[in-house]
GROMACS .gro file of C-alpha atoms in nm:
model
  176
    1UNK     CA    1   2.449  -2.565  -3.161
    2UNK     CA    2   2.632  -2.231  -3.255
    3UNK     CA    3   2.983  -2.266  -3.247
    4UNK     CA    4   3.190  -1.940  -3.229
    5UNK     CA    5   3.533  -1.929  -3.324
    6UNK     CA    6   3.701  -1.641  -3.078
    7UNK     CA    7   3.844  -1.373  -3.291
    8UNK     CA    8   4.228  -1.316  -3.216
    9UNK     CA    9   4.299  -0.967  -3.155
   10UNK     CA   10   4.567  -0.758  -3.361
   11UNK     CA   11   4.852  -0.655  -3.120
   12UNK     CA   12   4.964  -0.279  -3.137
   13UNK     CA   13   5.272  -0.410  -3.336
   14UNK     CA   14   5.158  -0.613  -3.548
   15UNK     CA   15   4.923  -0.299  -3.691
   16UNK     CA   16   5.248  -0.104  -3.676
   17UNK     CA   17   5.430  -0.336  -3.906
   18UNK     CA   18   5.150  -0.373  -4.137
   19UNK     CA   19   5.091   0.024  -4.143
   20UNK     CA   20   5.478   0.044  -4.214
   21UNK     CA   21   5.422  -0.221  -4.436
   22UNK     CA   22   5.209  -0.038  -4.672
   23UNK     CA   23   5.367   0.324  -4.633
   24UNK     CA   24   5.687   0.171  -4.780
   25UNK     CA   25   5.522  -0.003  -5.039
   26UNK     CA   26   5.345   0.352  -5.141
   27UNK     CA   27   5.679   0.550  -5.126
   28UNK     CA   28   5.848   0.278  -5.319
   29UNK     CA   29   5.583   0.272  -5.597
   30UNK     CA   30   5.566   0.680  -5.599
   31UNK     CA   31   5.929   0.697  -5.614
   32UNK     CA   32   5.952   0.450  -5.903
   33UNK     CA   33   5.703   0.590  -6.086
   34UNK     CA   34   5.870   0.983  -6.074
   35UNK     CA   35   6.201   0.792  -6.190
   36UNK     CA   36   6.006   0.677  -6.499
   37UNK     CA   37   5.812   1.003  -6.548
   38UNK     CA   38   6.168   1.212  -6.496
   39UNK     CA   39   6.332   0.965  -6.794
   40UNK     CA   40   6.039   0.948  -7.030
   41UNK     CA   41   6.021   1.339  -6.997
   42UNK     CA   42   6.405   1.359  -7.060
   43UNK     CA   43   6.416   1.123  -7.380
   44UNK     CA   44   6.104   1.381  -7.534
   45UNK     CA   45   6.335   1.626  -7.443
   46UNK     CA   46   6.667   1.445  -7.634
   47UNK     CA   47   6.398   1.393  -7.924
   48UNK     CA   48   6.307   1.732  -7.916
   49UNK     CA   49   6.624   1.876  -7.938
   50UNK     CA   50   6.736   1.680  -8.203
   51UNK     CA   51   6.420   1.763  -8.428
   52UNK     CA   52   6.562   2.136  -8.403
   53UNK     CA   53   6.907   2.124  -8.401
   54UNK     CA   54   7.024   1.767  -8.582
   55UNK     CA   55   6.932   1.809  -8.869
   56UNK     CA   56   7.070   1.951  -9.202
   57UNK     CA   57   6.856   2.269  -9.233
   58UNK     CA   58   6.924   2.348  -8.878
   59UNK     CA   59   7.014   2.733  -8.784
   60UNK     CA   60   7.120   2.782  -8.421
   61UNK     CA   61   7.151   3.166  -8.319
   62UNK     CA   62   7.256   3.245  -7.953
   63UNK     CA   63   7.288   3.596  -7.739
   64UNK     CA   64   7.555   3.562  -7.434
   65UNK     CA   65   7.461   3.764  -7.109
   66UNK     CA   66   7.662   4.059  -7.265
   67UNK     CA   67   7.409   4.094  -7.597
   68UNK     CA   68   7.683   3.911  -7.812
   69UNK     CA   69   7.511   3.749  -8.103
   70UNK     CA   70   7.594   3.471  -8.271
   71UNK     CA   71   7.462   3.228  -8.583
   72UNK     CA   72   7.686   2.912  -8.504
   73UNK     CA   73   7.873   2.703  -8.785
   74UNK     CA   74   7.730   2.403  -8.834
   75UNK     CA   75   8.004   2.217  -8.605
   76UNK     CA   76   8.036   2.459  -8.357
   77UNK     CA   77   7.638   2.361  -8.353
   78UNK     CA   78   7.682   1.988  -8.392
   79UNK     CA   79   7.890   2.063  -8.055
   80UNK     CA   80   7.628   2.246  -7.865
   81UNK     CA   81   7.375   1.972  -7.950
   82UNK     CA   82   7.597   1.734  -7.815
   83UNK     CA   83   7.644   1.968  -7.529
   84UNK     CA   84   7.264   1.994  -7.436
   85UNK     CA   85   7.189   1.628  -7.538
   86UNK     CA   86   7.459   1.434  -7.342
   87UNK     CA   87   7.290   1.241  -7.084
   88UNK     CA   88   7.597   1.075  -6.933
   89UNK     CA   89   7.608   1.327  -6.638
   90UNK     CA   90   7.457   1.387  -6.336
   91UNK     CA   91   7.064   1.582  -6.385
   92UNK     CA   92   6.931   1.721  -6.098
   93UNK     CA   93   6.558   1.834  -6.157
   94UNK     CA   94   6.648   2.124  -5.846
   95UNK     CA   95   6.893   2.437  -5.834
   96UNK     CA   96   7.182   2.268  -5.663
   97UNK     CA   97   7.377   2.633  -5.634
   98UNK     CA   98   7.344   3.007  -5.682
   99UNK     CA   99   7.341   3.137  -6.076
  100UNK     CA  100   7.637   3.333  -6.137
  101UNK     CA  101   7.470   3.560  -6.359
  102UNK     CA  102   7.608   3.416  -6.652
  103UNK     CA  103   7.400   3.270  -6.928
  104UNK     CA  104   7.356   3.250  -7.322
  105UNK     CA  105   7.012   3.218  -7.431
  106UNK     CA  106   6.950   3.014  -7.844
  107UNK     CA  107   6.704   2.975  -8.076
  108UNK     CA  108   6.736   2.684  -8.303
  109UNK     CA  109   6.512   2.620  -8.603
  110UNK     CA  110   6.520   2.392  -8.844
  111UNK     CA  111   6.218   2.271  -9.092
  112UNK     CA  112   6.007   2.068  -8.843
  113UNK     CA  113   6.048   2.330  -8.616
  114UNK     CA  114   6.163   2.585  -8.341
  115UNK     CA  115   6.294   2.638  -8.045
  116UNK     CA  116   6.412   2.828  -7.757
  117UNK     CA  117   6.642   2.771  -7.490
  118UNK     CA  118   6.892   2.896  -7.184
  119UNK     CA  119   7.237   2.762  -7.029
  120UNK     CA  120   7.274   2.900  -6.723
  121UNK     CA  121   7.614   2.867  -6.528
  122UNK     CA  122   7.546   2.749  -6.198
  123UNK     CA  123   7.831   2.785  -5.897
  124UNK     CA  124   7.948   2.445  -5.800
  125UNK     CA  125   8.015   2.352  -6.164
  126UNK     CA  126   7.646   2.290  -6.285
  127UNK     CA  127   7.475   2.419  -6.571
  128UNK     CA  128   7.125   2.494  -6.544
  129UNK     CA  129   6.969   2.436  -6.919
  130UNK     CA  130   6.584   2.553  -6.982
  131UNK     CA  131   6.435   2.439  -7.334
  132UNK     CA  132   6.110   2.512  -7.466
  133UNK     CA  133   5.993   2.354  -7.782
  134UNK     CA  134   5.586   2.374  -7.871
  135UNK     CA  135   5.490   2.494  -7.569
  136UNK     CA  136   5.699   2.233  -7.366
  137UNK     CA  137   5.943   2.369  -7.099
  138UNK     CA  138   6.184   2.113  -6.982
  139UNK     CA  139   6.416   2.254  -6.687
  140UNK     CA  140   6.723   2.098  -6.538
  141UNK     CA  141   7.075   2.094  -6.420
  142UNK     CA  142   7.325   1.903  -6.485
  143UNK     CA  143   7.723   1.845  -6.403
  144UNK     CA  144   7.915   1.661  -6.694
  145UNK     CA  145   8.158   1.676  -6.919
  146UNK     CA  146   7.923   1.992  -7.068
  147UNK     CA  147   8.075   2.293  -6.832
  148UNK     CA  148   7.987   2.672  -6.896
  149UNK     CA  149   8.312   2.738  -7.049
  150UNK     CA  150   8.256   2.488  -7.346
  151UNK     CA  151   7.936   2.695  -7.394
  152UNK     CA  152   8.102   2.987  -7.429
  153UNK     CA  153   8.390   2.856  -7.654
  154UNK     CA  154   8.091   2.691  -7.887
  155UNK     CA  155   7.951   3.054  -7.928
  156UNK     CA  156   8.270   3.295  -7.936
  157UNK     CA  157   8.420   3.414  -8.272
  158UNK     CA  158   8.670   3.180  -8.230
  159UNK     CA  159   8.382   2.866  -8.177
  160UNK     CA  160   8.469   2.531  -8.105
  161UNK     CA  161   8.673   2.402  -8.414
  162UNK     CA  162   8.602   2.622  -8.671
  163UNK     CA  163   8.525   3.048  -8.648
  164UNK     CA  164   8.173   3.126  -8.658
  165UNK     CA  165   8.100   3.329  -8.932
  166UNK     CA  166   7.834   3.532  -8.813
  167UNK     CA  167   7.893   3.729  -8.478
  168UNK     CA  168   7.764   4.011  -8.412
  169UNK     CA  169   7.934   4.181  -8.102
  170UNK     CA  170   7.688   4.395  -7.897
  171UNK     CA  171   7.877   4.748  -7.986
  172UNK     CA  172   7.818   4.716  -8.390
  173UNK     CA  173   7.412   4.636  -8.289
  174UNK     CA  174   7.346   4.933  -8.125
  175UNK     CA  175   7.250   5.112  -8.415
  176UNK     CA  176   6.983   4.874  -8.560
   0.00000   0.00000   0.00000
């Protein structure tokens, strides 16, 4: 004698709740994975940045937008590392705001290495910072204690504590 245990259907419902179930699940797991992803990719960016520009032998040369050039002191480029490296503010891995049109691009090198970056002034108090190192390109933008203005203090003649002893305004490179 066969016996058959009836099979309980699924109500509509109950498959909703176990399809929302698992969506929420997925989006949770996807979303904590991009979290890790974004912070691993911004400490090999702090690690990065300090192979090129904390270190003793370090050079940091920067152009502002109007072809200003300028090899920074070594505080004024202890400041500008801090600048780029400070992770205490708010990153954003989109624009949140129209460039102004103001930017300084750098090129730091130091004896493990080289690289090249921009700090873009963003309206609504973000800067927009680009760094390439290797082949790498990290890209973000950030709002902190690190505003535009400090950039361009960092790189003027004047520079953040001390002068910077080489700048080269754009007039007196014309004829090279």
């Amino acid at each position: 004698m066969d016996i058959q245990i009836p099979k309980k259907e699924r109500s509509w419902g109950a498959r909703i709740f176990i399809i929302l179930g698992l969506t929420i699940l997925v989006i949770l797991v996807g979303g904590a994975t991009w979290l890790l992803l974004n912070h691993y990719s911004y400490q090999q960016y702090q690690i990065r940045l300090e192979y090129v520009m904390g270190g003793q032998t370090s050079t940091v040369e920067t152009v502002d937008q109007s072809g200003n050039r300028c090899v920074l002191s070594d505080i004024n480029r202890r400041a500008m590392y801090g600048f780029l490296a400070d992770g205490s503010g708010r990153r954003l891995p989109f624009c949140p705001g129209e460039p102004t049109g103001q930017s300084i691009s750098f090129h730091a090198e130091s004896a493990v290495g080289e690289a090249d970056g921009t700090v873009t002034e963003i309206s609504g108090d973000y800067v927009g910072i680009t760094f390439t190192y290797e082949g790498k390109t990290w890209e973000f933008y950030c709002k902190n204690r690190s505003v535009y203005e400090y950039y361009q203090r960092v790189t003027s003649p004047d520079g953040w504590v001390e002068p910077n002893l080489e700048y080269y305004p754009a007039e007196s490179q014309e004829g090279e």
